Short mmCIF file of C-alpha atoms in Angstrom, two decimals:
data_model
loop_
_atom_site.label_atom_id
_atom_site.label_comp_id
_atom_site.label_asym_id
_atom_site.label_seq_id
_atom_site.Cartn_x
_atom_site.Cartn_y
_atom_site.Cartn_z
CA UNK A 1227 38.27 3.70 15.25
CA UNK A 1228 36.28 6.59 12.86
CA UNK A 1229 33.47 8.30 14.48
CA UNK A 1230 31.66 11.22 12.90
CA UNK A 1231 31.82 14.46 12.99
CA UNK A 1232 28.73 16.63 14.07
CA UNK A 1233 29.07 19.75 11.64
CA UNK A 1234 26.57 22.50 12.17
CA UNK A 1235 25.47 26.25 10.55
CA UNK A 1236 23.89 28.72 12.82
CA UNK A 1237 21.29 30.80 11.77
CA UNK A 1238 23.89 33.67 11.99
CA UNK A 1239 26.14 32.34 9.92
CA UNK A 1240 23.63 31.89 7.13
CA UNK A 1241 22.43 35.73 7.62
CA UNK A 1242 26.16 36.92 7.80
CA UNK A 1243 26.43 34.99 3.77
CA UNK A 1244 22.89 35.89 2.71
CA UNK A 1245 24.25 39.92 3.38
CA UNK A 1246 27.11 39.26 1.86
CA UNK A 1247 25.41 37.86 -1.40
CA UNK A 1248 23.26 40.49 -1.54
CA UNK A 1249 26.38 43.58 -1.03
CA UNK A 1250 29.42 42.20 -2.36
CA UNK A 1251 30.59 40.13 -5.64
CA UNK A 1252 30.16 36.63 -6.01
CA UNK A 1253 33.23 36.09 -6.79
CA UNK A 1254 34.69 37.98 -3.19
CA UNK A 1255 32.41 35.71 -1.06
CA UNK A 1256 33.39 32.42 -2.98
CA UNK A 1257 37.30 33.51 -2.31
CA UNK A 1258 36.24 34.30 1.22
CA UNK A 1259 34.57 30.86 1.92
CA UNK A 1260 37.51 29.14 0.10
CA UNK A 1261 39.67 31.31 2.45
CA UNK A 1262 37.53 30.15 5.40
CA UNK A 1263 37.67 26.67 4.25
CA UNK A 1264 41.48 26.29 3.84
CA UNK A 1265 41.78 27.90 7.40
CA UNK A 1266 39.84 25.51 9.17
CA UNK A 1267 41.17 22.48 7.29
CA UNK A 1268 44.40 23.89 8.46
CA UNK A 1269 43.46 23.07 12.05
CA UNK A 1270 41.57 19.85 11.26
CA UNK A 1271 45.01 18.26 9.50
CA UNK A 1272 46.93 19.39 12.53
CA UNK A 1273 44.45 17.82 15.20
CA UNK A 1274 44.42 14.59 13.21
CA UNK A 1275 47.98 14.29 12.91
CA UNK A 1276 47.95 14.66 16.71
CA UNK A 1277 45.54 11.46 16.72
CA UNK A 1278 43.37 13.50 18.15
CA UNK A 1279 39.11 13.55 18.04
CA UNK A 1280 37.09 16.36 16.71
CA UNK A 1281 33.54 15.90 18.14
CA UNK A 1282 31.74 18.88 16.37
CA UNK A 1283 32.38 22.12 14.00
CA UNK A 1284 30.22 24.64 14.30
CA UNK A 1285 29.90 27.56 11.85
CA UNK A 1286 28.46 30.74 13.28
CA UNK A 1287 28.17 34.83 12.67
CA UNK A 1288 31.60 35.12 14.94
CA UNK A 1289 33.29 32.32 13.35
CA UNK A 1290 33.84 28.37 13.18
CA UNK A 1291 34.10 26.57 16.92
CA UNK A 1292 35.77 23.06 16.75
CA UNK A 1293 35.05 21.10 19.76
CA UNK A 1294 37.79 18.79 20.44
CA UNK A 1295 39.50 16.20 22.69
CA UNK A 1296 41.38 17.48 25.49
CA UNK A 1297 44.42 19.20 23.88
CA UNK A 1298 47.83 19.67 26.19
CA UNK A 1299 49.36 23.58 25.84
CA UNK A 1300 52.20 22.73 23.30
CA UNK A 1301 49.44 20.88 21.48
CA UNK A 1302 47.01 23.45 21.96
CA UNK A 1303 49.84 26.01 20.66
CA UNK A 1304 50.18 24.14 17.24
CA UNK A 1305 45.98 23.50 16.90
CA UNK A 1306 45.72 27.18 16.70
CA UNK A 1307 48.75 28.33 14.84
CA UNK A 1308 47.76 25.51 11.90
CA UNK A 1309 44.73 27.35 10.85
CA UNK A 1310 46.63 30.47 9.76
CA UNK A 1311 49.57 29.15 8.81
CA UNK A 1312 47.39 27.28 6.39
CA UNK A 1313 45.89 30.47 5.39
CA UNK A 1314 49.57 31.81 4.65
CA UNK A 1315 50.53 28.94 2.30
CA UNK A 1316 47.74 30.00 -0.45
CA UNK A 1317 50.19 33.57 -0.96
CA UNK A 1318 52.88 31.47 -3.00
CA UNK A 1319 49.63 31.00 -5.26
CA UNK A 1320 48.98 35.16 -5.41
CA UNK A 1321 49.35 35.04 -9.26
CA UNK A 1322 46.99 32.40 -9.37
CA UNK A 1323 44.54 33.25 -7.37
CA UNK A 1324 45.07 36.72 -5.77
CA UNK A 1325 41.70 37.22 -4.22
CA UNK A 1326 41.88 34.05 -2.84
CA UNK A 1327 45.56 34.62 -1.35
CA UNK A 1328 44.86 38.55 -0.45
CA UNK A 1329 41.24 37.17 1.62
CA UNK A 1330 43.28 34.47 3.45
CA UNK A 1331 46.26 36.23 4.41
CA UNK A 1332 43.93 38.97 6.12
CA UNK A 1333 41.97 36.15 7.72
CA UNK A 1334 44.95 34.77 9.00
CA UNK A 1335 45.93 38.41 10.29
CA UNK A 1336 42.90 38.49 11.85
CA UNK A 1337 42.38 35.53 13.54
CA UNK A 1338 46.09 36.09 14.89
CA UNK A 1339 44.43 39.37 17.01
CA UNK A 1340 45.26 38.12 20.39
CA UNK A 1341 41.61 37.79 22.03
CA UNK A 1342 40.53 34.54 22.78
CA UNK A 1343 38.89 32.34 21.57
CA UNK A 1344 40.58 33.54 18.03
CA UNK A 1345 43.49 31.84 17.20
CA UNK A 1346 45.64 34.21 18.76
CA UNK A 1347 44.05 34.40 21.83
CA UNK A 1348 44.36 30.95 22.24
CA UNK A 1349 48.32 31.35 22.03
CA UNK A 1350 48.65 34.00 24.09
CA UNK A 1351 46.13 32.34 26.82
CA UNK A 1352 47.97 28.64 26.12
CA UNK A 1353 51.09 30.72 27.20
CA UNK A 1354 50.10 32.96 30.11
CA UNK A 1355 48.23 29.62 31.75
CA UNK A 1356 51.12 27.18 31.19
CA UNK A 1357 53.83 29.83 32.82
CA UNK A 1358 51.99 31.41 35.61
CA UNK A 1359 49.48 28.57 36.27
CA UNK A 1360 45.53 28.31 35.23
CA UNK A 1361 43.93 30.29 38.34
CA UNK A 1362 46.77 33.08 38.21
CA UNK A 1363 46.87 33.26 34.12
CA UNK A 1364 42.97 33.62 33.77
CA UNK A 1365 43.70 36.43 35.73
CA UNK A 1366 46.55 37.68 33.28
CA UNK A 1367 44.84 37.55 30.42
CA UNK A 1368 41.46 39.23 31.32
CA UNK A 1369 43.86 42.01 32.10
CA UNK A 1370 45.67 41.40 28.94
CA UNK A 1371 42.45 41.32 26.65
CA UNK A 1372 41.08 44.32 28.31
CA UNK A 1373 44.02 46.19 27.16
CA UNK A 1374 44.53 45.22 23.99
CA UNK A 1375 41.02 45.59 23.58
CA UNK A 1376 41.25 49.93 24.37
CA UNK A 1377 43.98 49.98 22.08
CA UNK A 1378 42.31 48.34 19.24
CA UNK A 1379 39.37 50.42 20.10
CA UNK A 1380 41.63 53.44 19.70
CA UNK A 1381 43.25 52.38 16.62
CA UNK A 1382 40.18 51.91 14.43
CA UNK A 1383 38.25 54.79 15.61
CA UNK A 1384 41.01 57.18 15.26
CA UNK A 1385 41.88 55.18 11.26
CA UNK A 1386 38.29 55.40 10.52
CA UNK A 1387 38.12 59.25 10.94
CA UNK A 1388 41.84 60.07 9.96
CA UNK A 1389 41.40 58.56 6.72
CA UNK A 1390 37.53 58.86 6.16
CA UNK A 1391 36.92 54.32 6.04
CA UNK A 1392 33.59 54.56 6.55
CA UNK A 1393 31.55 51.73 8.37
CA UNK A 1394 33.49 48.48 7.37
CA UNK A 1395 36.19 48.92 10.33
CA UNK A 1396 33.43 50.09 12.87
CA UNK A 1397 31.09 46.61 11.68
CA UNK A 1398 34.42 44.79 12.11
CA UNK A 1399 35.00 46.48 15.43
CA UNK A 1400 31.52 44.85 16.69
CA UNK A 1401 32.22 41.83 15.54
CA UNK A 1402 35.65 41.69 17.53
CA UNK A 1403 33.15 42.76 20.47
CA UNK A 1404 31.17 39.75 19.98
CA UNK A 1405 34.29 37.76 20.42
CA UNK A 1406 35.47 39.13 23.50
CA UNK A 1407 32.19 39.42 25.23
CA UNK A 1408 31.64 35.19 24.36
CA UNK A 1409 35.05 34.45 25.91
CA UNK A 1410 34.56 36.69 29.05
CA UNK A 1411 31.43 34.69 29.49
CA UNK A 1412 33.04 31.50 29.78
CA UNK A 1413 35.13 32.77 32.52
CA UNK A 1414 32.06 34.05 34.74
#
């Protein structure tokens, strides 16, 4: 049985490309969308080959959100890890297209951070939950994300300054921040 797929672009998303249009080269926001695109396939292939539903994909200033069926942990485990592993296979095609390969290896770097709901997060958290319990692990992992969260903190601050980076890790700092603060929400 086929059903269809609700796909959606939030306003931010559209304001996130439109400043990117306007600051950077056509050609490094094409790469990064093609990046972006291969990622997310990535997870769609792997859900589908689980023969299971994707109800909607949303595409938003912090990122994409798939809502799915219900996904068990070691299913859950592979769902996340398939988007970035996708993102690794473009590097055998570096001489091809190196922007393309460079752009999707650091998204797939990225979206490895462990702070959920990036993919990373969702490992860690699909981990924590399944050996310590749900009520127990929530607990975990808020600790867990707070921490990592100083020492990221630390790290690009003290980068920025030590070798003069400007304002691209501090913008990429708040947009971490965004991340974290939407997951801690859904735990209130």
């Amino acid at each position: 049985m086929t059903h269809k797929v609700s796909v959606s672009v939030q306003p931010g998303y559209l304001l996130l490309v439109a400043i990117g249009v306007m600051i950077l080269p056509l050609k490094l926001i094409i790469a990064w969308i093609f990046a972006s695109f291969i990622h997310e396939l990535g997870h769609i292939i792997c859900i589908m080959l689980m023969k299971k539903q994707i109800y909607t994909i949303s595409f938003g200033a912090s990122g994409a959100i798939m809502e799915t069926e219900q996904l068990e942990n070691g299913q859950e485990l592979l769902a996340a890890l398939s988007g970035p592993l996708a993102g690794m296979l473009l590097l055998p095609l570096t001489h091809y297209i190196p922007l393309t390969a460079m752009l999707a290896l650091a998204q797939s770097l990225y979206n490895l951070i462990p702070i959920y709901p990036m993919d990373g997060g969702r490992v860690i958290f699909g981990l924590v939950t399944h050996v310590w319990g749900a009520d127990r692990g929530k607990k975990i992992y808020r600790i867990f994300v707070y921490s990592i969260s100083v020492i990221i903190l630390i790290a690009v601050v003290y980068a920025t300054i030590r070798f003069s980076l400007g304002l691209v890790p501090l913008v990429l700092l708040l947009f971490l921040y965004v991340r974290i603060k939407s997951s801690c929400k859904e735990w209130s």
